[in-house]
Short mmCIF file of C-alpha atoms and ligand atoms in Angstrom, two decimals:
data_model
loop_
_atom_site.label_atom_id
_atom_site.label_comp_id
_atom_site.label_asym_id
_atom_site.label_seq_id
_atom_site.Cartn_x
_atom_site.Cartn_y
_atom_site.Cartn_z
CA UNK A 1 47.07 -51.61 -0.37
CA UNK A 2 48.23 -48.99 2.19
CA UNK A 3 46.14 -49.36 5.46
CA UNK A 4 46.54 -45.61 6.23
CA UNK A 5 45.23 -44.41 2.89
CA UNK A 6 41.54 -43.29 2.93
CA UNK A 7 39.13 -45.87 1.49
CA UNK A 8 38.35 -45.07 -2.13
CA UNK A 9 34.66 -44.93 -3.07
CA UNK A 10 33.49 -47.55 -5.49
CA UNK A 11 32.82 -46.60 -9.10
CA UNK A 12 29.07 -47.29 -8.53
CA UNK A 13 28.93 -44.91 -5.51
CA UNK A 14 30.64 -42.13 -7.49
CA UNK A 15 28.19 -42.50 -10.36
CA UNK A 16 25.15 -42.49 -8.02
CA UNK A 17 26.34 -39.37 -6.16
CA UNK A 18 27.04 -37.59 -9.42
CA UNK A 19 23.60 -38.40 -10.80
CA UNK A 20 21.86 -37.14 -7.63
CA UNK A 21 23.83 -33.88 -7.65
CA UNK A 22 23.13 -33.41 -11.32
CA UNK A 23 19.41 -33.73 -10.70
CA UNK A 24 19.45 -31.08 -7.97
CA UNK A 25 21.53 -28.68 -10.06
CA UNK A 26 19.36 -29.22 -13.09
CA UNK A 27 16.24 -28.54 -11.05
CA UNK A 28 17.50 -25.08 -10.17
CA UNK A 29 17.51 -25.70 -6.39
CA UNK A 30 19.75 -23.10 -4.66
CA UNK A 31 23.04 -24.33 -3.16
CA UNK A 32 22.01 -23.82 0.50
CA UNK A 33 18.76 -25.71 -0.04
CA UNK A 34 20.61 -28.54 -1.78
CA UNK A 35 22.96 -28.85 1.18
CA UNK A 36 20.05 -28.86 3.62
CA UNK A 37 18.18 -31.46 1.62
CA UNK A 38 21.30 -33.64 1.54
CA UNK A 39 21.54 -33.75 5.33
CA UNK A 40 18.00 -33.17 6.76
CA UNK A 41 14.68 -34.83 6.16
CA UNK A 42 11.82 -32.32 5.66
CA UNK A 43 9.46 -32.79 8.62
CA UNK A 44 5.86 -33.70 7.84
CA UNK A 45 4.13 -30.85 9.65
CA UNK A 46 0.76 -31.27 7.94
CA UNK A 47 -0.21 -34.18 10.17
CA UNK A 48 0.91 -32.48 13.39
CA UNK A 49 -1.01 -29.19 13.14
CA UNK A 50 -3.19 -28.54 16.19
CA UNK A 51 -6.94 -28.84 15.65
CA UNK A 52 -9.98 -27.94 17.74
CA UNK A 53 -13.58 -29.10 17.63
CA UNK A 54 -15.92 -26.79 15.71
CA UNK A 55 -19.68 -27.18 15.29
CA UNK A 56 -21.30 -25.42 12.34
CA UNK A 57 -24.95 -25.09 11.36
CA UNK A 58 -25.14 -25.16 7.58
CA UNK A 59 -28.34 -25.37 5.53
CA UNK A 60 -30.24 -26.40 8.69
CA UNK A 61 -27.89 -29.32 9.40
CA UNK A 62 -25.27 -29.55 12.15
CA UNK A 63 -21.69 -30.51 11.31
CA UNK A 64 -19.13 -31.45 13.96
CA UNK A 65 -15.63 -30.92 12.67
CA UNK A 66 -12.06 -30.99 13.93
CA UNK A 67 -10.29 -28.06 12.30
CA UNK A 68 -7.01 -26.20 12.28
CA UNK A 69 -8.28 -22.86 13.71
CA UNK A 70 -6.82 -21.10 10.68
CA UNK A 71 -9.17 -22.90 8.27
CA UNK A 72 -11.30 -20.48 6.28
CA UNK A 73 -15.03 -21.04 6.18
CA UNK A 74 -14.72 -21.64 2.43
CA UNK A 75 -12.15 -24.41 2.89
CA UNK A 76 -14.23 -25.97 5.68
CA UNK A 77 -17.27 -26.01 3.40
CA UNK A 78 -15.47 -27.40 0.40
CA UNK A 79 -12.79 -29.69 1.84
CA UNK A 80 -14.14 -30.80 5.23
CA UNK A 81 -17.88 -30.98 4.56
CA UNK A 82 -17.97 -31.55 0.80
CA UNK A 83 -20.27 -28.64 -0.02
CA UNK A 84 -18.44 -27.63 -3.18
CA UNK A 85 -21.14 -25.34 -4.56
CA UNK A 86 -19.34 -22.34 -3.10
CA UNK A 87 -16.43 -21.70 -5.43
CA UNK A 88 -12.88 -20.53 -4.83
CA UNK A 89 -11.86 -17.97 -7.42
CA UNK A 90 -9.31 -15.57 -5.96
CA UNK A 91 -9.25 -16.70 -2.29
CA UNK A 92 -8.80 -13.12 -1.14
CA UNK A 93 -12.10 -11.29 -1.39
CA UNK A 94 -11.96 -9.95 -4.91
CA UNK A 95 -14.18 -12.12 -7.09
CA UNK A 96 -17.24 -13.06 -5.02
CA UNK A 97 -17.29 -16.68 -6.22
CA UNK A 98 -17.37 -17.83 -2.59
CA UNK A 99 -20.34 -15.66 -1.51
CA UNK A 100 -22.64 -17.34 1.00
CA UNK A 101 -25.25 -16.12 3.49
CA UNK A 102 -24.50 -15.92 7.20
CA UNK A 103 -27.51 -14.98 9.31
CA UNK A 104 -29.11 -13.73 6.09
CA UNK A 105 -26.24 -11.43 5.15
CA UNK A 106 -23.91 -12.09 2.25
CA UNK A 107 -20.23 -12.55 3.00
CA UNK A 108 -17.12 -13.85 1.27
CA UNK A 109 -16.43 -17.25 2.79
CA UNK A 110 -12.75 -17.01 1.82
CA UNK A 111 -12.27 -14.00 4.11
CA UNK A 112 -13.53 -15.49 7.35
CA UNK A 113 -12.46 -18.33 9.60
CA UNK A 114 -14.74 -21.28 10.25
CA UNK A 115 -14.19 -21.08 14.01
CA UNK A 116 -15.82 -17.63 14.03
CA UNK A 117 -19.20 -19.01 12.98
CA UNK A 118 -20.16 -21.58 15.58
CA UNK A 119 -23.34 -19.72 16.58
CA UNK A 120 -24.32 -18.64 13.08
CA UNK A 121 -26.88 -19.79 10.59
CA UNK A 122 -24.98 -20.49 7.38
CA UNK A 123 -26.68 -20.90 4.02
CA UNK A 124 -24.85 -21.99 0.89
CA UNK A 125 -26.11 -22.43 -2.64
CA UNK A 126 -26.97 -26.05 -1.74
CA UNK A 127 -29.43 -24.81 0.89
CA UNK A 128 -31.44 -22.29 -1.14
CA UNK A 129 -33.86 -24.68 -2.83
CA UNK A 130 -36.77 -26.28 -0.97
CA UNK A 131 -36.54 -29.93 -1.92
CA UNK A 132 -37.05 -30.07 -5.68
CA UNK A 133 -38.35 -26.50 -5.84
CA UNK A 134 -35.67 -24.04 -6.82
CA UNK A 135 -35.29 -20.75 -5.02
CA UNK A 136 -36.86 -18.00 -7.17
CA UNK A 137 -33.41 -16.55 -7.81
CA UNK A 138 -32.11 -19.92 -9.06
CA UNK A 139 -35.15 -20.27 -11.34
CA UNK A 140 -34.70 -16.72 -12.66
CA UNK A 141 -31.02 -17.33 -13.49
CA UNK A 142 -32.06 -20.36 -15.53
CA UNK A 143 -34.98 -18.57 -17.21
CA UNK A 144 -32.78 -15.60 -18.11
CA UNK A 145 -29.68 -17.61 -19.02
CA UNK A 146 -27.73 -15.72 -16.38
CA UNK A 147 -24.55 -17.77 -16.74
CA UNK A 148 -22.21 -19.36 -19.23
CA UNK A 149 -19.50 -21.48 -17.59
CA UNK A 150 -21.35 -21.26 -14.26
CA UNK A 151 -18.31 -20.87 -12.04
CA UNK A 152 -19.41 -17.54 -10.60
CA UNK A 153 -23.08 -18.49 -10.50
CA UNK A 154 -23.46 -19.90 -6.93
CA UNK A 155 -21.83 -16.74 -5.59
CA UNK A 156 -23.91 -14.52 -7.87
CA UNK A 157 -27.15 -16.17 -6.74
CA UNK A 158 -26.34 -16.05 -3.01
CA UNK A 159 -25.19 -12.47 -3.40
CA UNK A 160 -28.37 -11.49 -5.26
CA UNK A 161 -30.54 -13.05 -2.54
CA UNK A 162 -28.65 -11.16 0.16
CA UNK A 163 -28.67 -7.97 -1.91
CA UNK A 164 -32.48 -7.94 -2.27
CA UNK A 165 -32.79 -8.34 1.49
CA UNK A 166 -30.55 -5.28 1.89
CA UNK A 167 -32.78 -3.35 -0.52
CA UNK A 168 -35.91 -4.35 1.40
CA UNK A 169 -34.23 -3.22 4.61
CA UNK A 170 -33.69 0.20 3.02
CA UNK A 171 -29.92 0.10 2.76
CA UNK A 172 -28.60 2.70 0.30
CA UNK A 173 -25.75 2.05 -2.13
CA UNK A 174 -23.07 4.21 -3.70
CA UNK A 175 -25.41 4.59 -6.66
CA UNK A 176 -28.33 5.89 -4.57
CA UNK A 177 -29.24 9.47 -5.46
CA UNK A 178 -30.48 10.24 -1.95
CA UNK A 179 -29.16 7.93 0.75
CA UNK A 180 -31.77 9.21 3.25
CA UNK A 181 -34.81 8.62 1.02
CA UNK A 182 -36.44 5.25 0.44
CA UNK A 183 -35.53 3.83 -2.95
CA UNK A 184 -38.31 4.41 -5.47
CA UNK A 185 -37.13 1.83 -7.98
CA UNK A 186 -34.39 -0.79 -8.22
CA UNK A 187 -32.65 0.39 -11.37
CA UNK A 188 -30.05 -1.42 -13.46
CA UNK A 189 -27.46 0.98 -12.10
CA UNK A 190 -28.45 0.09 -8.53
CA UNK A 191 -28.25 -3.64 -9.25
CA UNK A 192 -24.89 -3.36 -10.99
CA UNK A 193 -23.43 -1.30 -8.16
CA UNK A 194 -24.81 -3.58 -5.45
CA UNK A 195 -23.57 -6.69 -7.28
CA UNK A 196 -20.17 -5.21 -8.12
CA UNK A 197 -18.41 -7.57 -5.69
CA UNK A 198 -19.32 -10.53 -7.89
CA UNK A 199 -17.20 -10.84 -11.00
CA UNK A 200 -18.28 -12.88 -14.03
CA UNK A 201 -15.43 -13.65 -16.40
CA UNK A 202 -17.96 -14.81 -18.99
CA UNK A 203 -19.58 -11.35 -18.78
CA UNK A 204 -23.11 -12.65 -18.35
CA UNK A 205 -23.96 -9.40 -16.60
CA UNK A 206 -26.97 -8.29 -18.72
CA UNK A 207 -28.76 -11.58 -18.07
CA UNK A 208 -27.80 -11.59 -14.39
CA UNK A 209 -29.31 -8.13 -14.01
CA UNK A 210 -32.44 -9.27 -15.85
CA UNK A 211 -32.81 -12.28 -13.53
CA UNK A 212 -32.49 -10.10 -10.44
CA UNK A 213 -35.06 -7.67 -11.85
CA UNK A 214 -37.50 -10.55 -12.32
CA UNK A 215 -37.18 -11.65 -8.70
CA UNK A 216 -37.31 -8.08 -7.37
CA UNK A 217 -40.52 -7.42 -9.28
CA UNK A 218 -42.11 -10.67 -8.10
CA UNK A 219 -41.29 -9.74 -4.54
S1 FES B 301 -12.80 -16.69 -3.66
FE1 FES B 301 -13.64 -15.43 -2.13
S2 FES B 301 -13.84 -13.50 -3.09
FE2 FES B 301 -12.80 -14.70 -4.57
S1 FES B 302 -20.72 -17.61 -15.93
FE1 FES B 302 -18.60 -17.96 -16.26
S2 FES B 302 -17.67 -16.69 -14.78
FE2 FES B 302 -19.74 -16.14 -14.67
#
């Protein structure tokens, strides 16, 4: 064999290289990405993200967390604390499945960062009942069959609780005939408008409205 001739790859090495290339081509990975993958390891950034301590008061309990400051309140509730009652539907403020109460006001937990709520009083669906006694809105949803699959229900209930507080405080809605006058009666139209941020894909709306009426009348 000629010492100056380049070493020939073994048959096994050629077959292995061909199989690896074939896999990348078959997977539809663009050429530049294939080349990068062949020469560079993808760094594991997930474990090196900076975190900061965050203390949250949720359902009258304190939680001390270490969070990436970009963590939404919804992800902190669900993934860090394990309060999975608040649901993630759209994750960008369109469905209302993540509605919770912060200082008594309803908000979308997917649209706010956990670090912004260190001094707040946060209530989720898990915190509405008193021991074994359901919140009146929870009981009304059951009595009126205000759900089918139930995915939107925690958000609907928290939203309804916050909405009735807004009504009691005299806040008008887009459906109010006279925004300066106190509301004489909470009509179906008012309820539907005020709850329009909470979508129900099962379309349980008539029963949701009936449940909210029940609680409004009791109050
Ligand atoms: S998950 Fe927050 S509004 Fe849809
Ligand atoms: S009960 Fe199924 S989405 Fe509302």
